[in-house]
Tab-separated table of C-alpha atoms and ligand atoms in Angstrom:
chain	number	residue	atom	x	y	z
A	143	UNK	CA	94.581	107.212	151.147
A	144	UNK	CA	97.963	108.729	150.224
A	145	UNK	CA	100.861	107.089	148.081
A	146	UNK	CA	103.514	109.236	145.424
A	147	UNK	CA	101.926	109.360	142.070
A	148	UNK	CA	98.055	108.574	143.234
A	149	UNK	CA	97.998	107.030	140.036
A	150	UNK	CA	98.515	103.032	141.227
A	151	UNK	CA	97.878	102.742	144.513
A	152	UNK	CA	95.609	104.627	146.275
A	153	UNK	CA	93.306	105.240	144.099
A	154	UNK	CA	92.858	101.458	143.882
A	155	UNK	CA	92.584	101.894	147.738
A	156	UNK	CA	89.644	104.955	146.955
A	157	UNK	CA	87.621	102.609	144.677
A	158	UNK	CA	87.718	99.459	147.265
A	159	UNK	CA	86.752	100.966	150.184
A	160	UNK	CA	84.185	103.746	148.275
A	161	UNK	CA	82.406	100.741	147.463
A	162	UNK	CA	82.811	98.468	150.654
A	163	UNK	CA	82.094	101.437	153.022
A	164	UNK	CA	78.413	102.104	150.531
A	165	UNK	CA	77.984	98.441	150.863
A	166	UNK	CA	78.361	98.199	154.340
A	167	UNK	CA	75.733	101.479	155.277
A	168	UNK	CA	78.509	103.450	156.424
A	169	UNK	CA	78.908	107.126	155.495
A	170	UNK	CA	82.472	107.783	155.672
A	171	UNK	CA	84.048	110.017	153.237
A	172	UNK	CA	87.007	108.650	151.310
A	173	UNK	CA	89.648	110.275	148.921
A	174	UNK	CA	93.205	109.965	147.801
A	175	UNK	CA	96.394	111.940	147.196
A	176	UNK	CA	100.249	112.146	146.329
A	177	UNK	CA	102.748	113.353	147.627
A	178	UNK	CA	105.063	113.923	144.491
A	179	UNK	CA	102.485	115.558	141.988
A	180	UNK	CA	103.890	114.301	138.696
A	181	UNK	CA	100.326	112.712	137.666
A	182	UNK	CA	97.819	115.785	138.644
A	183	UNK	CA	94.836	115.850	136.801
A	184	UNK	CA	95.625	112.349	134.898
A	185	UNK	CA	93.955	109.147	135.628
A	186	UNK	CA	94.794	106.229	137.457
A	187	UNK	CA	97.022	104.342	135.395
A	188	UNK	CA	95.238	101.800	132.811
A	189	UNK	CA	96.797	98.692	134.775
A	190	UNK	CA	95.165	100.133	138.253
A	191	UNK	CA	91.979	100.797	135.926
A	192	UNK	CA	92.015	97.399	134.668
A	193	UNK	CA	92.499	95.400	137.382
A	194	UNK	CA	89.980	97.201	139.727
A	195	UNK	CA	87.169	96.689	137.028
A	196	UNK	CA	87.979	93.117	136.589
A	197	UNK	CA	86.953	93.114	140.238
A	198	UNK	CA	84.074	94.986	139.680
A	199	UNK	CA	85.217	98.491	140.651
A	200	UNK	CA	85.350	101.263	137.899
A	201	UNK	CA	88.059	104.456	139.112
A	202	UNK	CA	88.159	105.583	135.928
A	203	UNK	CA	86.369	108.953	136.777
A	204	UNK	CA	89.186	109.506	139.460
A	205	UNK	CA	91.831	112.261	139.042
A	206	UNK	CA	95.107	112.613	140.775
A	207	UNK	CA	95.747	115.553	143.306
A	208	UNK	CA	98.235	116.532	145.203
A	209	UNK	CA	98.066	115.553	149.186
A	210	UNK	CA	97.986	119.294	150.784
A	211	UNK	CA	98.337	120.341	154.456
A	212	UNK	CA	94.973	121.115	155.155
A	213	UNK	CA	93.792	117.324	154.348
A	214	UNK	CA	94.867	116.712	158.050
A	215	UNK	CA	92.304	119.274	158.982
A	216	UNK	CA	89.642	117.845	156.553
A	217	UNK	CA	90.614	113.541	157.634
A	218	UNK	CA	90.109	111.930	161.008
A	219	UNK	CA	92.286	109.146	159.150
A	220	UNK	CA	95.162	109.466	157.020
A	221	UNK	CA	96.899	106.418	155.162
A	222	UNK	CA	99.888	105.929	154.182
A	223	UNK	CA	100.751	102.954	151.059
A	224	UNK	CA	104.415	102.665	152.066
A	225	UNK	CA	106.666	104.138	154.979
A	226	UNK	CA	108.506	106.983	152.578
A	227	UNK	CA	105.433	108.756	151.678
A	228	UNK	CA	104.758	109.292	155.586
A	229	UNK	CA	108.160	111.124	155.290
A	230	UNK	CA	106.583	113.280	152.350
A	231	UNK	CA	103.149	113.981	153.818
A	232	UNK	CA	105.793	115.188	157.234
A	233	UNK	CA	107.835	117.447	154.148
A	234	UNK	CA	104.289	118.571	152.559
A	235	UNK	CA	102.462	118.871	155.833
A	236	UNK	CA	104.932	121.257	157.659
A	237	UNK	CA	103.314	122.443	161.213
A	238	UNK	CA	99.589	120.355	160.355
A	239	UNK	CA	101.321	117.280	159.993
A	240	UNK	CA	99.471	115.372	163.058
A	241	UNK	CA	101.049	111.815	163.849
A	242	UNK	CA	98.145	110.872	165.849
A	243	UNK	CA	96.064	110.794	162.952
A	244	UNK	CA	98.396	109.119	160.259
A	245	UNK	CA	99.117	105.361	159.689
A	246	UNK	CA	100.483	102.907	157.271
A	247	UNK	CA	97.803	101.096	155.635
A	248	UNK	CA	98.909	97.467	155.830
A	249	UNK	CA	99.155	98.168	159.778
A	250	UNK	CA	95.212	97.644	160.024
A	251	UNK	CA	95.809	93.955	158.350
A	252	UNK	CA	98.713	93.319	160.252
A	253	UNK	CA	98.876	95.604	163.066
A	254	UNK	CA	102.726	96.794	164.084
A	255	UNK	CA	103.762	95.454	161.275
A	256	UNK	CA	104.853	98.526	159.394
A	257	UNK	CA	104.805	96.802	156.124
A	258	UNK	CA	105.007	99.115	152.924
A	259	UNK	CA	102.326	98.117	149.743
A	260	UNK	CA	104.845	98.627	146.669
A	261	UNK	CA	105.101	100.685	144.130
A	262	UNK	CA	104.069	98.376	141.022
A	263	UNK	CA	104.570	101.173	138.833
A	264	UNK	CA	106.941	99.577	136.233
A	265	UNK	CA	105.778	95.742	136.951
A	266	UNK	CA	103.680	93.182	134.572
A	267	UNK	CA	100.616	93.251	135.491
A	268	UNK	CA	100.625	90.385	137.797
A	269	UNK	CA	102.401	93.147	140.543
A	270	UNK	CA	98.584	94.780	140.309
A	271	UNK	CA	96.699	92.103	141.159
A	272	UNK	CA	98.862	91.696	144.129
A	273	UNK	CA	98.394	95.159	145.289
A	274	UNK	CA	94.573	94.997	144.511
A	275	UNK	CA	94.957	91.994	146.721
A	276	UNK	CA	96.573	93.113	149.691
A	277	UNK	CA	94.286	96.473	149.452
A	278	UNK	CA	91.485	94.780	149.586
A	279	UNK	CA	92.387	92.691	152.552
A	280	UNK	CA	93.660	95.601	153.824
A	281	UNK	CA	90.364	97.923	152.971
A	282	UNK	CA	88.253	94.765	154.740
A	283	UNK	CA	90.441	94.931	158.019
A	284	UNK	CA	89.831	99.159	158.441
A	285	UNK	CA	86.613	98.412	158.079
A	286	UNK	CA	86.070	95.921	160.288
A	287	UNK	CA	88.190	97.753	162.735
A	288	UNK	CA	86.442	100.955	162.887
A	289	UNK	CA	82.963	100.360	162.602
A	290	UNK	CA	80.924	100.627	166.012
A	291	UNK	CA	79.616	97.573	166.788
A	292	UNK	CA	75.775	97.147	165.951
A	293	UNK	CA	73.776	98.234	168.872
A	294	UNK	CA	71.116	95.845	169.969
A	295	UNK	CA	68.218	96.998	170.684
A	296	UNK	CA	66.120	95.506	173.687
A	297	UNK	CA	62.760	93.530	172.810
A	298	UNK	CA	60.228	94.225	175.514
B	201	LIG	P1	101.706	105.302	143.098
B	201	LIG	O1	102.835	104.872	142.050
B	201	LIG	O2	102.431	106.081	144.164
B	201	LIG	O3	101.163	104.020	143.602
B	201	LIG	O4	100.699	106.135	142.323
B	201	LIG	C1	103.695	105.816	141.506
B	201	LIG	C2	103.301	106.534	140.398
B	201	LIG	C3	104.155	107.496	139.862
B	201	LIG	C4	105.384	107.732	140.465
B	201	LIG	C5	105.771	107.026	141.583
B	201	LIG	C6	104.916	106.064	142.117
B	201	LIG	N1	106.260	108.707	139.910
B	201	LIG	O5	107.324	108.939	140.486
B	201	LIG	O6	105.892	109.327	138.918
């Protein structure tokens, strides 16, 4: 899960699906990144704190990192929060940048859409409940989309 800072919105995205992909038996391995590096080593920011545990998720332990070429060797998956940080991770990615394996993240609630998740960065409050919202929908869609369906097993 990759946005600029990884300070607002992807680790919101980390904490979400962490928990949904735990809840759901699943044993994928999630993380998050930025592409600009202004924030590494701080936490997410207090509104992206708050709001996630007022839903129950706590990403306070989280720390931001810089997204680094060989994540597309260590991700089957990469997502993107908006379209301008796929144009980063291209910039920070140089020759491992892999297309195939990159989307924007609001494409798995509304596929082709290309829709960005904004930067609430300098909103109220309010502008992080909205992107908690959409992330979650959004975290609930990947899921749904990627998990093999349940085999059924034969009674004799
Ligand atoms: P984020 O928000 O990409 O959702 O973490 C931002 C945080 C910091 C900056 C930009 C976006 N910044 O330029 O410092």
């Amino acid at each position: 899960m990759v946005c600029l800072g990884n300070i607002c919105r992807s680790p919101i995205a980390e904490g979400i699906l962490k928990y949904k992909i735990s809840k759901a038996g699943l044993t994928w391995q999630v993380d998050s990144a930025g592409t600009n590096g202004y924030h590494i080593g701080e936490a997410p920011h207090r509104l992206s704190q708050k709001v996630s545990l007022k839903n129950g998720i706590d990403i306070s332990h989280q720390r931001s990192r810089l997204f680094v070429p060989d994540d597309f060797d260590k991700f089957d998956k990469i997502y993107a929060m908006a379209n301008g940080v796929i144009e980063e991770m291209k910039q920070l990615g140089k020759e491992k940048f892999d297309s195939s394996k990159v989307d924007l993240f609001m494409n798995e609630l509304k596929p082709g859409t290309n829709l960005d998740i904004l930067d609430p960065l300098y909103g109220p409050e309010a502008d992080y409940h909205q992107v908690y919202d959409l992330i979650e929908k959004a975290s609930e869609a990947m899921i749904k989309n990627h998990r093999q369906p349940k085999q059924l097993i034969p009674t004799l």
